[in-house]
Amino acid sequence: MRTIRYPRSAMAALVAGLALTLVALLAPYASGTVLADHIRAGYPSYDAARIDTAATTYLVYLSVVGALGVLGWLGTLWAAGRRKPWARWVATGLFAVGTSVALFDLLVRDTSGDTGLPPLLGWLGLLPCLAGIAALALLWRRRPQRVGA
């Protein structure tokens, strides 16, 4: 079976993407009441219980998206580390899906007319995409060196 040696810089970009995804995953928990305050500002008539429910729903959603992102980075790292020839294609597909979700999270408007997520969390969710585009550029940059038959 044929294998491909990917550049170390591509592997570093993949690790950076994993790290940024972990930051984006933990940010809603570390940001205190930013999410609840954003919901409260958009829906001033909501009582505390309803705001807590909405914030918890967003936290569950962001946690699932973040966990899937972590799995995607780990899978791509594994494939590239094992010199799989299809690793570039997997990385490209995951980049497209991840960037689409991040842009949706950043730009979607809820019924209040404001963005669903606070801008801070929306932009943090987009940061791993920067590492993703760098990783793709490095994975596809030049013809990788073939190893084996």
Short mmCIF file of N, CA, C and O in Angstrom, two decimals:
data_model
loop_
_atom_site.label_atom_id
_atom_site.label_comp_id
_atom_site.label_asym_id
_atom_site.label_seq_id
_atom_site.Cartn_x
_atom_site.Cartn_y
_atom_site.Cartn_z
N MET A 1 0.84 -1.18 0.00
CA MET A 1 0.00 0.00 0.00
C MET A 1 0.88 1.24 0.00
O MET A 1 1.87 1.31 0.70
N ARG A 2 0.48 2.21 -0.71
CA ARG A 2 1.26 3.43 -0.84
C ARG A 2 0.91 4.37 0.32
O ARG A 2 -0.22 4.44 0.78
N THR A 3 1.93 5.10 0.79
CA THR A 3 1.73 6.08 1.85
C THR A 3 2.36 7.41 1.41
O THR A 3 3.12 7.46 0.47
N ILE A 4 2.01 8.46 2.12
CA ILE A 4 2.50 9.80 1.80
C ILE A 4 3.08 10.42 3.07
O ILE A 4 2.49 10.32 4.14
N ARG A 5 4.22 11.06 2.92
CA ARG A 5 4.82 11.78 4.05
C ARG A 5 4.38 13.24 3.96
O ARG A 5 4.73 13.94 3.03
N TYR A 6 3.62 13.68 4.96
CA TYR A 6 3.16 15.06 5.01
C TYR A 6 4.18 15.91 5.76
O TYR A 6 4.86 15.43 6.66
N PRO A 7 4.29 17.20 5.41
CA PRO A 7 5.28 18.06 6.08
C PRO A 7 4.97 18.22 7.57
O PRO A 7 3.81 18.21 7.98
N ARG A 8 6.01 18.39 8.36
CA ARG A 8 5.84 18.61 9.81
C ARG A 8 5.03 19.87 10.08
O ARG A 8 4.28 19.93 11.05
N SER A 9 5.19 20.87 9.23
CA SER A 9 4.44 22.11 9.42
C SER A 9 2.93 21.87 9.30
O SER A 9 2.14 22.52 9.99
N ALA A 10 2.54 20.93 8.46
CA ALA A 10 1.12 20.60 8.34
C ALA A 10 0.63 19.94 9.62
O ALA A 10 -0.47 20.24 10.10
N MET A 11 1.46 19.08 10.18
CA MET A 11 1.08 18.42 11.45
C MET A 11 0.96 19.47 12.56
O MET A 11 0.05 19.40 13.38
N ALA A 12 1.88 20.45 12.56
CA ALA A 12 1.82 21.51 13.57
C ALA A 12 0.55 22.33 13.42
O ALA A 12 -0.08 22.71 14.42
N ALA A 13 0.15 22.61 12.19
CA ALA A 13 -1.09 23.36 11.96
C ALA A 13 -2.31 22.55 12.43
O ALA A 13 -3.26 23.12 12.98
N LEU A 14 -2.27 21.24 12.24
CA LEU A 14 -3.37 20.40 12.72
C LEU A 14 -3.44 20.41 14.25
O LEU A 14 -4.53 20.48 14.84
N VAL A 15 -2.29 20.37 14.90
CA VAL A 15 -2.26 20.43 16.37
C VAL A 15 -2.77 21.80 16.84
O VAL A 15 -3.52 21.88 17.82
N ALA A 16 -2.38 22.86 16.14
CA ALA A 16 -2.87 24.20 16.49
C ALA A 16 -4.39 24.27 16.35
O ALA A 16 -5.07 24.86 17.19
N GLY A 17 -4.93 23.64 15.30
CA GLY A 17 -6.38 23.62 15.13
C GLY A 17 -7.07 22.88 16.26
O GLY A 17 -8.12 23.32 16.75
N LEU A 18 -6.48 21.78 16.68
CA LEU A 18 -7.03 21.04 17.82
C LEU A 18 -7.02 21.91 19.07
O LEU A 18 -8.02 21.98 19.80
N ALA A 19 -5.90 22.60 19.32
CA ALA A 19 -5.80 23.47 20.50
C ALA A 19 -6.83 24.60 20.44
O ALA A 19 -7.49 24.90 21.46
N LEU A 20 -6.99 25.22 19.28
CA LEU A 20 -7.96 26.30 19.15
C LEU A 20 -9.39 25.80 19.30
O LEU A 20 -10.26 26.50 19.82
N THR A 21 -9.64 24.59 18.87
CA THR A 21 -10.97 24.00 19.05
C THR A 21 -11.24 23.76 20.54
O THR A 21 -12.36 24.01 21.01
N LEU A 22 -10.24 23.32 21.26
CA LEU A 22 -10.40 23.14 22.71
C LEU A 22 -10.67 24.48 23.40
O LEU A 22 -11.50 24.57 24.30
N VAL A 23 -9.99 25.54 22.95
CA VAL A 23 -10.24 26.88 23.49
C VAL A 23 -11.69 27.29 23.22
O VAL A 23 -12.39 27.77 24.11
N ALA A 24 -12.13 27.10 21.98
CA ALA A 24 -13.51 27.46 21.62
C ALA A 24 -14.52 26.62 22.38
O ALA A 24 -15.60 27.10 22.73
N LEU A 25 -14.17 25.37 22.64
CA LEU A 25 -15.07 24.47 23.39
C LEU A 25 -15.20 24.92 24.84
O LEU A 25 -16.30 24.89 25.41
N LEU A 26 -14.12 25.35 25.44
CA LEU A 26 -14.13 25.72 26.86
C LEU A 26 -14.55 27.17 27.10
O LEU A 26 -14.95 27.53 28.20
N ALA A 27 -14.46 28.02 26.08
CA ALA A 27 -14.74 29.44 26.23
C ALA A 27 -16.14 29.74 26.79
O ALA A 27 -16.27 30.60 27.67
N PRO A 28 -17.20 29.08 26.33
CA PRO A 28 -18.51 29.41 26.90
C PRO A 28 -18.61 29.13 28.40
O PRO A 28 -19.34 29.81 29.12
N TYR A 29 -17.84 28.16 28.87
CA TYR A 29 -17.86 27.84 30.29
C TYR A 29 -16.99 28.81 31.08
O TYR A 29 -17.29 29.12 32.24
N ALA A 30 -15.91 29.29 30.46
CA ALA A 30 -14.98 30.19 31.15
C ALA A 30 -15.40 31.65 31.05
O ALA A 30 -14.84 32.49 31.76
N SER A 31 -16.34 31.96 30.19
CA SER A 31 -16.70 33.37 29.96
C SER A 31 -17.74 33.89 30.95
O SER A 31 -18.27 34.98 30.76
N GLY A 32 -18.03 33.13 31.96
CA GLY A 32 -18.96 33.59 32.98
C GLY A 32 -20.38 33.68 32.45
O GLY A 32 -20.92 32.74 31.90
N THR A 33 -20.94 34.86 32.57
CA THR A 33 -22.35 35.06 32.20
C THR A 33 -22.52 35.71 30.83
O THR A 33 -23.59 36.23 30.54
N VAL A 34 -21.50 35.67 29.99
CA VAL A 34 -21.58 36.33 28.68
C VAL A 34 -22.76 35.79 27.87
O VAL A 34 -23.52 36.55 27.27
N LEU A 35 -22.94 34.49 27.86
CA LEU A 35 -24.03 33.88 27.09
C LEU A 35 -25.39 34.26 27.67
O LEU A 35 -26.28 34.70 26.94
N ALA A 36 -25.54 34.13 28.98
CA ALA A 36 -26.81 34.49 29.61
C ALA A 36 -27.10 35.98 29.46
O ALA A 36 -28.25 36.37 29.21
N ASP A 37 -26.08 36.82 29.59
CA ASP A 37 -26.28 38.27 29.42
C ASP A 37 -26.73 38.61 28.00
O ASP A 37 -27.56 39.48 27.80
N HIS A 38 -26.17 37.90 27.02
CA HIS A 38 -26.56 38.13 25.62
C HIS A 38 -28.03 37.74 25.40
O HIS A 38 -28.77 38.47 24.72
N ILE A 39 -28.43 36.64 25.97
CA ILE A 39 -29.83 36.20 25.85
C ILE A 39 -30.74 37.20 26.57
O ILE A 39 -31.79 37.60 26.04
N ARG A 40 -30.35 37.62 27.75
CA ARG A 40 -31.14 38.58 28.53
C ARG A 40 -31.32 39.90 27.76
O ARG A 40 -32.40 40.49 27.77
N ALA A 41 -30.25 40.34 27.09
CA ALA A 41 -30.34 41.60 26.32
C ALA A 41 -31.29 41.46 25.13
O ALA A 41 -32.00 42.41 24.80
N GLY A 42 -31.31 40.28 24.51
CA GLY A 42 -32.19 40.07 23.36
C GLY A 42 -33.63 39.81 23.74
O GLY A 42 -34.54 40.07 22.96
N TYR A 43 -33.84 39.28 24.95
CA TYR A 43 -35.18 38.92 25.42
C TYR A 43 -35.38 39.45 26.83
O TYR A 43 -35.38 38.69 27.81
N PRO A 44 -35.57 40.75 26.95
CA PRO A 44 -35.69 41.33 28.30
C PRO A 44 -36.91 40.84 29.09
O PRO A 44 -36.91 40.93 30.32
N SER A 45 -37.91 40.30 28.41
CA SER A 45 -39.10 39.82 29.12
C SER A 45 -38.92 38.41 29.69
O SER A 45 -39.76 37.94 30.46
N TYR A 46 -37.84 37.73 29.34
CA TYR A 46 -37.60 36.38 29.86
C TYR A 46 -37.27 36.43 31.34
O TYR A 46 -36.52 37.30 31.80
N ASP A 47 -37.81 35.47 32.08
CA ASP A 47 -37.43 35.36 33.49
C ASP A 47 -36.12 34.56 33.60
O ASP A 47 -35.61 34.04 32.61
N ALA A 48 -35.57 34.50 34.78
CA ALA A 48 -34.26 33.88 35.01
C ALA A 48 -34.26 32.40 34.59
O ALA A 48 -33.27 31.91 34.02
N ALA A 49 -35.35 31.69 34.87
CA ALA A 49 -35.40 30.27 34.52
C ALA A 49 -35.36 30.06 33.01
O ALA A 49 -34.68 29.15 32.52
N ARG A 50 -36.06 30.90 32.30
CA ARG A 50 -36.08 30.78 30.83
C ARG A 50 -34.72 31.13 30.23
O ARG A 50 -34.28 30.50 29.27
N ILE A 51 -34.06 32.12 30.79
CA ILE A 51 -32.72 32.49 30.33
C ILE A 51 -31.74 31.36 30.62
O ILE A 51 -30.92 31.00 29.77
N ASP A 52 -31.84 30.76 31.80
CA ASP A 52 -30.96 29.63 32.14
C ASP A 52 -31.19 28.44 31.21
O ASP A 52 -30.23 27.79 30.78
N THR A 53 -32.44 28.19 30.86
CA THR A 53 -32.75 27.09 29.94
C THR A 53 -32.15 27.37 28.56
O THR A 53 -31.55 26.48 27.95
N ALA A 54 -32.31 28.58 28.08
CA ALA A 54 -31.75 28.94 26.77
C ALA A 54 -30.23 28.85 26.78
O ALA A 54 -29.62 28.33 25.85
N ALA A 55 -29.61 29.34 27.85
CA ALA A 55 -28.15 29.29 27.96
C ALA A 55 -27.67 27.84 28.03
O ALA A 55 -26.67 27.48 27.39
N THR A 56 -28.37 27.01 28.76
CA THR A 56 -27.99 25.59 28.85
C THR A 56 -28.14 24.90 27.50
O THR A 56 -27.29 24.09 27.11
N THR A 57 -29.18 25.24 26.76
CA THR A 57 -29.37 24.66 25.43
C THR A 57 -28.20 25.04 24.52
O THR A 57 -27.67 24.19 23.80
N TYR A 58 -27.82 26.31 24.56
CA TYR A 58 -26.66 26.74 23.76
C TYR A 58 -25.38 26.03 24.21
O TYR A 58 -24.56 25.64 23.39
N LEU A 59 -25.20 25.86 25.51
CA LEU A 59 -24.00 25.18 26.01
C LEU A 59 -23.95 23.73 25.54
O LEU A 59 -22.88 23.23 25.17
N VAL A 60 -25.08 23.05 25.55
CA VAL A 60 -25.11 21.67 25.07
C VAL A 60 -24.77 21.64 23.58
O VAL A 60 -23.95 20.83 23.13
N TYR A 61 -25.39 22.51 22.81
CA TYR A 61 -25.11 22.59 21.37
C TYR A 61 -23.63 22.85 21.11
O TYR A 61 -22.99 22.16 20.32
N LEU A 62 -23.08 23.88 21.77
CA LEU A 62 -21.67 24.22 21.56
C LEU A 62 -20.74 23.10 22.02
O LEU A 62 -19.68 22.87 21.42
N SER A 63 -21.12 22.39 23.06
CA SER A 63 -20.30 21.27 23.54
C SER A 63 -20.28 20.12 22.54
O SER A 63 -19.23 19.53 22.28
N VAL A 64 -21.43 19.83 21.96
CA VAL A 64 -21.50 18.76 20.95
C VAL A 64 -20.71 19.14 19.71
O VAL A 64 -19.91 18.35 19.19
N VAL A 65 -20.88 20.38 19.25
CA VAL A 65 -20.13 20.85 18.08
C VAL A 65 -18.63 20.82 18.38
O VAL A 65 -17.83 20.37 17.56
N GLY A 66 -18.25 21.28 19.55
CA GLY A 66 -16.84 21.28 19.93
C GLY A 66 -16.26 19.88 20.03
O GLY A 66 -15.14 19.61 19.58
N ALA A 67 -17.02 18.96 20.62
CA ALA A 67 -16.55 17.58 20.74
C ALA A 67 -16.40 16.93 19.37
O ALA A 67 -15.41 16.22 19.12
N LEU A 68 -17.33 17.20 18.46
CA LEU A 68 -17.20 16.67 17.11
C LEU A 68 -15.99 17.29 16.40
O LEU A 68 -15.28 16.61 15.65
N GLY A 69 -15.73 18.57 16.66
CA GLY A 69 -14.55 19.21 16.10
C GLY A 69 -13.27 18.57 16.60
O GLY A 69 -12.34 18.32 15.84
N VAL A 70 -13.21 18.31 17.90
CA VAL A 70 -12.03 17.64 18.48
C VAL A 70 -11.83 16.28 17.83
O VAL A 70 -10.71 15.91 17.46
N LEU A 71 -12.90 15.52 17.67
CA LEU A 71 -12.79 14.21 17.01
C LEU A 71 -12.30 14.35 15.57
O LEU A 71 -11.50 13.54 15.10
N GLY A 72 -12.77 15.38 14.88
CA GLY A 72 -12.32 15.62 13.51
C GLY A 72 -10.83 15.92 13.44
O GLY A 72 -10.12 15.38 12.59
N TRP A 73 -10.35 16.78 14.33
CA TRP A 73 -8.92 17.09 14.36
C TRP A 73 -8.10 15.85 14.71
O TRP A 73 -7.06 15.59 14.09
N LEU A 74 -8.55 15.10 15.71
CA LEU A 74 -7.81 13.90 16.11
C LEU A 74 -7.77 12.87 14.98
O LEU A 74 -6.74 12.25 14.72
N GLY A 75 -8.89 12.70 14.29
CA GLY A 75 -8.93 11.77 13.16
C GLY A 75 -8.02 12.21 12.03
O GLY A 75 -7.32 11.37 11.42
N THR A 76 -8.00 13.49 11.75
CA THR A 76 -7.13 13.99 10.69
C THR A 76 -5.67 13.87 11.09
O THR A 76 -4.82 13.50 10.27
N LEU A 77 -5.36 14.17 12.34
CA LEU A 77 -3.99 13.99 12.83
C LEU A 77 -3.56 12.53 12.72
O LEU A 77 -2.44 12.22 12.32
N TRP A 78 -4.45 11.63 13.08
CA TRP A 78 -4.14 10.21 12.99
C TRP A 78 -3.87 9.81 11.54
O TRP A 78 -2.88 9.15 11.24
N ALA A 79 -4.74 10.23 10.63
CA ALA A 79 -4.59 9.87 9.22
C ALA A 79 -3.30 10.44 8.63
O ALA A 79 -2.57 9.75 7.92
N ALA A 80 -3.01 11.70 8.94
CA ALA A 80 -1.78 12.32 8.42
C ALA A 80 -0.55 11.69 9.07
O ALA A 80 0.46 11.47 8.41
N GLY A 81 -0.64 11.41 10.36
CA GLY A 81 0.48 10.78 11.06
C GLY A 81 0.77 9.37 10.56
O GLY A 81 1.92 8.92 10.55
N ARG A 82 -0.27 8.67 10.13
CA ARG A 82 -0.12 7.33 9.57
C ARG A 82 0.16 7.35 8.08
O ARG A 82 0.17 6.32 7.42
N ARG A 83 0.32 8.57 7.56
CA ARG A 83 0.68 8.78 6.14
C ARG A 83 -0.36 8.22 5.17
O ARG A 83 -0.02 7.66 4.13
N LYS A 84 -1.60 8.39 5.52
CA LYS A 84 -2.68 7.92 4.64
C LYS A 84 -2.83 8.89 3.47
O LYS A 84 -2.87 10.10 3.65
N PRO A 85 -2.92 8.37 2.25
CA PRO A 85 -3.02 9.25 1.08
C PRO A 85 -4.33 10.04 1.04
O PRO A 85 -4.40 11.09 0.40
N TRP A 86 -5.34 9.58 1.75
CA TRP A 86 -6.64 10.26 1.72
C TRP A 86 -6.78 11.30 2.83
O TRP A 86 -7.83 11.94 2.95
N ALA A 87 -5.75 11.51 3.63
CA ALA A 87 -5.84 12.46 4.75
C ALA A 87 -6.17 13.88 4.26
O ALA A 87 -6.92 14.60 4.91
N ARG A 88 -5.61 14.27 3.12
CA ARG A 88 -5.88 15.62 2.59
C ARG A 88 -7.35 15.78 2.25
O ARG A 88 -7.92 16.86 2.46
N TRP A 89 -7.94 14.74 1.71
CA TRP A 89 -9.36 14.82 1.33
C TRP A 89 -10.25 14.89 2.56
O TRP A 89 -11.24 15.65 2.58
N VAL A 90 -9.92 14.12 3.58
CA VAL A 90 -10.69 14.17 4.83
C VAL A 90 -10.56 15.56 5.45
O VAL A 90 -11.56 16.15 5.89
N ALA A 91 -9.34 16.09 5.48
CA ALA A 91 -9.12 17.42 6.03
C ALA A 91 -9.92 18.47 5.27
O ALA A 91 -10.51 19.38 5.88
N THR A 92 -9.98 18.35 3.97
CA THR A 92 -10.73 19.30 3.15
C THR A 92 -12.23 19.23 3.46
O THR A 92 -12.88 20.27 3.63
N GLY A 93 -12.76 18.03 3.54
CA GLY A 93 -14.18 17.87 3.86
C GLY A 93 -14.52 18.38 5.25
O GLY A 93 -15.52 19.09 5.43
N LEU A 94 -13.69 18.05 6.23
CA LEU A 94 -13.94 18.51 7.59
C LEU A 94 -13.81 20.03 7.70
O LEU A 94 -14.56 20.67 8.44
N PHE A 95 -12.87 20.60 6.94
CA PHE A 95 -12.73 22.06 6.92
C PHE A 95 -14.01 22.71 6.38
O PHE A 95 -14.50 23.69 6.95
N ALA A 96 -14.55 22.17 5.31
CA ALA A 96 -15.77 22.73 4.72
C ALA A 96 -16.93 22.67 5.71
O ALA A 96 -17.66 23.66 5.90
N VAL A 97 -17.09 21.53 6.36
CA VAL A 97 -18.19 21.38 7.33
C VAL A 97 -17.96 22.29 8.54
O VAL A 97 -18.86 23.01 8.97
N GLY A 98 -16.74 22.26 9.09
CA GLY A 98 -16.45 23.06 10.27
C GLY A 98 -16.58 24.55 10.03
O GLY A 98 -17.13 25.28 10.87
N THR A 99 -16.11 25.01 8.89
CA THR A 99 -16.21 26.44 8.58
C THR A 99 -17.67 26.84 8.36
O THR A 99 -18.09 27.92 8.79
N SER A 100 -18.44 25.97 7.74
CA SER A 100 -19.87 26.26 7.55
C SER A 100 -20.58 26.39 8.89
O SER A 100 -21.37 27.33 9.10
N VAL A 101 -20.31 25.48 9.81
CA VAL A 101 -20.94 25.54 11.13
C VAL A 101 -20.48 26.79 11.88
O VAL A 101 -21.28 27.49 12.51
N ALA A 102 -19.18 27.09 11.82
CA ALA A 102 -18.65 28.28 12.52
C ALA A 102 -19.26 29.56 11.97
O ALA A 102 -19.62 30.47 12.74
N LEU A 103 -19.40 29.66 10.66
CA LEU A 103 -20.01 30.86 10.06
C LEU A 103 -21.49 30.95 10.42
O LEU A 103 -22.01 32.04 10.70
N PHE A 104 -22.17 29.82 10.44
CA PHE A 104 -23.57 29.80 10.86
C PHE A 104 -23.68 30.32 12.30
O PHE A 104 -24.51 31.19 12.60
N ASP A 105 -22.83 29.79 13.18
CA ASP A 105 -22.88 30.20 14.59
C ASP A 105 -22.58 31.69 14.75
O ASP A 105 -23.13 32.35 15.61
N LEU A 106 -21.68 32.20 13.94
CA LEU A 106 -21.31 33.62 14.02
C LEU A 106 -22.40 34.53 13.49
O LEU A 106 -22.65 35.60 14.05
N LEU A 107 -23.07 34.11 12.42
CA LEU A 107 -23.96 35.01 11.69
C LEU A 107 -25.45 34.81 11.90
O LEU A 107 -26.24 35.71 11.58
N VAL A 108 -25.87 33.65 12.39
CA VAL A 108 -27.31 33.37 12.48
C VAL A 108 -27.99 34.37 13.42
O VAL A 108 -27.44 34.76 14.45
N ARG A 109 -29.15 34.79 13.02
CA ARG A 109 -29.96 35.72 13.82
C ARG A 109 -31.10 34.93 14.47
O ARG A 109 -31.70 34.06 13.85
N ASP A 110 -31.39 35.27 15.71
CA ASP A 110 -32.53 34.62 16.36
C ASP A 110 -33.75 35.53 16.24
O ASP A 110 -33.72 36.55 15.56
N THR A 111 -34.82 35.17 16.90
CA THR A 111 -36.07 35.91 16.73
C THR A 111 -36.02 37.32 17.31
O THR A 111 -36.87 38.14 16.99
N SER A 112 -35.02 37.61 18.14
CA SER A 112 -34.88 38.97 18.68
C SER A 112 -34.27 39.91 17.64
O SER A 112 -34.26 41.12 17.83
N GLY A 113 -33.71 39.35 16.56
CA GLY A 113 -33.03 40.15 15.55
C GLY A 113 -31.54 40.26 15.78
O GLY A 113 -30.81 40.76 14.94
N ASP A 114 -31.08 39.82 16.93
CA ASP A 114 -29.66 39.83 17.25
C ASP A 114 -29.06 38.47 16.89
O ASP A 114 -29.77 37.51 16.61
N THR A 115 -27.73 38.40 16.88
CA THR A 115 -27.09 37.10 16.61
C THR A 115 -27.43 36.15 17.74
O THR A 115 -27.63 36.55 18.90
N GLY A 116 -27.50 34.87 17.41
CA GLY A 116 -27.83 33.87 18.41
C GLY A 116 -26.78 33.77 19.50
O GLY A 116 -27.10 33.65 20.67
N LEU A 117 -25.51 33.83 19.10
CA LEU A 117 -24.41 33.77 20.07
C LEU A 117 -23.83 35.16 20.27
O LEU A 117 -23.84 35.99 19.35
N PRO A 118 -23.26 35.41 21.44
CA PRO A 118 -22.52 36.67 21.61
C PRO A 118 -21.36 36.71 20.62
O PRO A 118 -20.77 35.67 20.31
N PRO A 119 -21.02 37.88 20.10
CA PRO A 119 -19.93 37.98 19.12
C PRO A 119 -18.63 37.33 19.60
O PRO A 119 -17.93 36.69 18.81
N LEU A 120 -18.30 37.47 20.87
CA LEU A 120 -17.07 36.87 21.41
C LEU A 120 -17.03 35.37 21.15
O LEU A 120 -16.04 34.84 20.65
N LEU A 121 -18.11 34.69 21.45
CA LEU A 121 -18.15 33.24 21.25
C LEU A 121 -18.22 32.87 19.77
O LEU A 121 -17.64 31.87 19.34
N GLY A 122 -18.91 33.68 18.98
CA GLY A 122 -18.97 33.43 17.54
C GLY A 122 -17.60 33.53 16.89
O GLY A 122 -17.21 32.68 16.08
N TRP A 123 -16.85 34.57 17.24
CA TRP A 123 -15.51 34.74 16.65
C TRP A 123 -14.53 33.68 17.17
O TRP A 123 -13.68 33.21 16.42
N LEU A 124 -14.64 33.31 18.44
CA LEU A 124 -13.78 32.24 18.96
C LEU A 124 -14.04 30.92 18.24
O LEU A 124 -13.12 30.14 18.01
N GLY A 125 -15.28 30.69 17.86
CA GLY A 125 -15.62 29.48 17.12
C GLY A 125 -15.03 29.45 15.73
O GLY A 125 -14.86 28.38 15.13
N LEU A 126 -14.71 30.61 15.20
CA LEU A 126 -14.14 30.70 13.86
C LEU A 126 -12.61 30.54 13.87
O LEU A 126 -12.02 30.22 12.84
N LEU A 127 -11.97 30.73 15.02
CA LEU A 127 -10.51 30.64 15.10
C LEU A 127 -9.94 29.30 14.61
O LEU A 127 -8.93 29.30 13.90
N PRO A 128 -10.52 28.16 14.96
CA PRO A 128 -9.95 26.91 14.45
C PRO A 128 -9.93 26.83 12.92
O PRO A 128 -9.10 26.13 12.34
N CYS A 129 -10.81 27.56 12.28
CA CYS A 129 -10.84 27.56 10.81
C CYS A 129 -9.58 28.19 10.23
O CYS A 129 -9.14 27.81 9.13
N LEU A 130 -8.99 29.13 10.95
CA LEU A 130 -7.73 29.73 10.49
C LEU A 130 -6.62 28.68 10.47
O LEU A 130 -5.85 28.59 9.52
N ALA A 131 -6.56 27.88 11.52
CA ALA A 131 -5.58 26.79 11.54
C ALA A 131 -5.93 25.76 10.47
O ALA A 131 -5.04 25.17 9.85
N GLY A 132 -7.22 25.57 10.22
CA GLY A 132 -7.64 24.62 9.19
C GLY A 132 -7.20 25.03 7.80
O GLY A 132 -6.72 24.21 7.02
N ILE A 133 -7.33 26.31 7.48
CA ILE A 133 -6.91 26.77 6.15
C ILE A 133 -5.39 26.67 6.02
O ILE A 133 -4.88 26.32 4.96
N ALA A 134 -4.67 26.94 7.10
CA ALA A 134 -3.21 26.80 7.07
C ALA A 134 -2.84 25.33 6.88
O ALA A 134 -1.95 25.00 6.08
N ALA A 135 -3.51 24.44 7.59
CA ALA A 135 -3.22 23.01 7.46
C ALA A 135 -3.50 22.54 6.04
O ALA A 135 -2.71 21.78 5.46
N LEU A 136 -4.61 22.98 5.47
CA LEU A 136 -4.93 22.57 4.10
C LEU A 136 -3.88 23.07 3.11
O LEU A 136 -3.46 22.33 2.21
N ALA A 137 -3.48 24.32 3.28
CA ALA A 137 -2.46 24.87 2.38
C ALA A 137 -1.18 24.05 2.48
O ALA A 137 -0.53 23.77 1.46
N LEU A 138 -0.83 23.63 3.67
CA LEU A 138 0.40 22.86 3.85
C LEU A 138 0.25 21.41 3.38
O LEU A 138 1.20 20.82 2.87
N LEU A 139 -0.92 20.84 3.58
CA LEU A 139 -1.15 19.46 3.13
C LEU A 139 -1.18 19.37 1.61
O LEU A 139 -0.75 18.38 1.03
N TRP A 140 -1.69 20.41 0.95
CA TRP A 140 -1.84 20.39 -0.50
C TRP A 140 -0.73 21.16 -1.22
O TRP A 140 -0.68 21.16 -2.45
N ARG A 141 0.15 21.82 -0.49
CA ARG A 141 1.12 22.75 -1.06
C ARG A 141 1.95 22.16 -2.18
O ARG A 141 2.06 22.71 -3.24
N ARG A 142 2.57 21.09 -1.95
CA ARG A 142 3.39 20.47 -2.99
C ARG A 142 3.11 18.99 -3.00
O ARG A 142 2.51 18.44 -2.08
N ARG A 143 3.56 18.39 -4.01
CA ARG A 143 3.36 16.96 -4.12
C ARG A 143 4.06 16.26 -2.96
O ARG A 143 5.28 16.35 -2.85
N PRO A 144 3.33 15.62 -2.08
CA PRO A 144 3.95 14.95 -0.95
C PRO A 144 4.87 13.83 -1.43
O PRO A 144 4.68 13.25 -2.49
N GLN A 145 5.87 13.56 -0.64
CA GLN A 145 6.82 12.49 -0.96
C GLN A 145 6.17 11.14 -0.73
O GLN A 145 5.61 10.86 0.32
N ARG A 146 6.21 10.30 -1.74
CA ARG A 146 5.62 8.96 -1.63
C ARG A 146 6.62 8.01 -1.00
O ARG A 146 7.81 8.06 -1.28
N VAL A 147 6.10 7.17 -0.13
CA VAL A 147 6.92 6.19 0.55
C VAL A 147 6.34 4.82 0.28
O VAL A 147 5.14 4.62 0.41
N GLY A 148 7.13 3.86 -0.11
CA GLY A 148 6.63 2.51 -0.37
C GLY A 148 6.26 2.30 -1.82
O GLY A 148 6.48 3.13 -2.68
N ALA A 149 5.63 1.19 -2.07
CA ALA A 149 5.28 0.82 -3.45
C ALA A 149 3.99 1.41 -3.90
O ALA A 149 3.13 1.77 -3.28
#
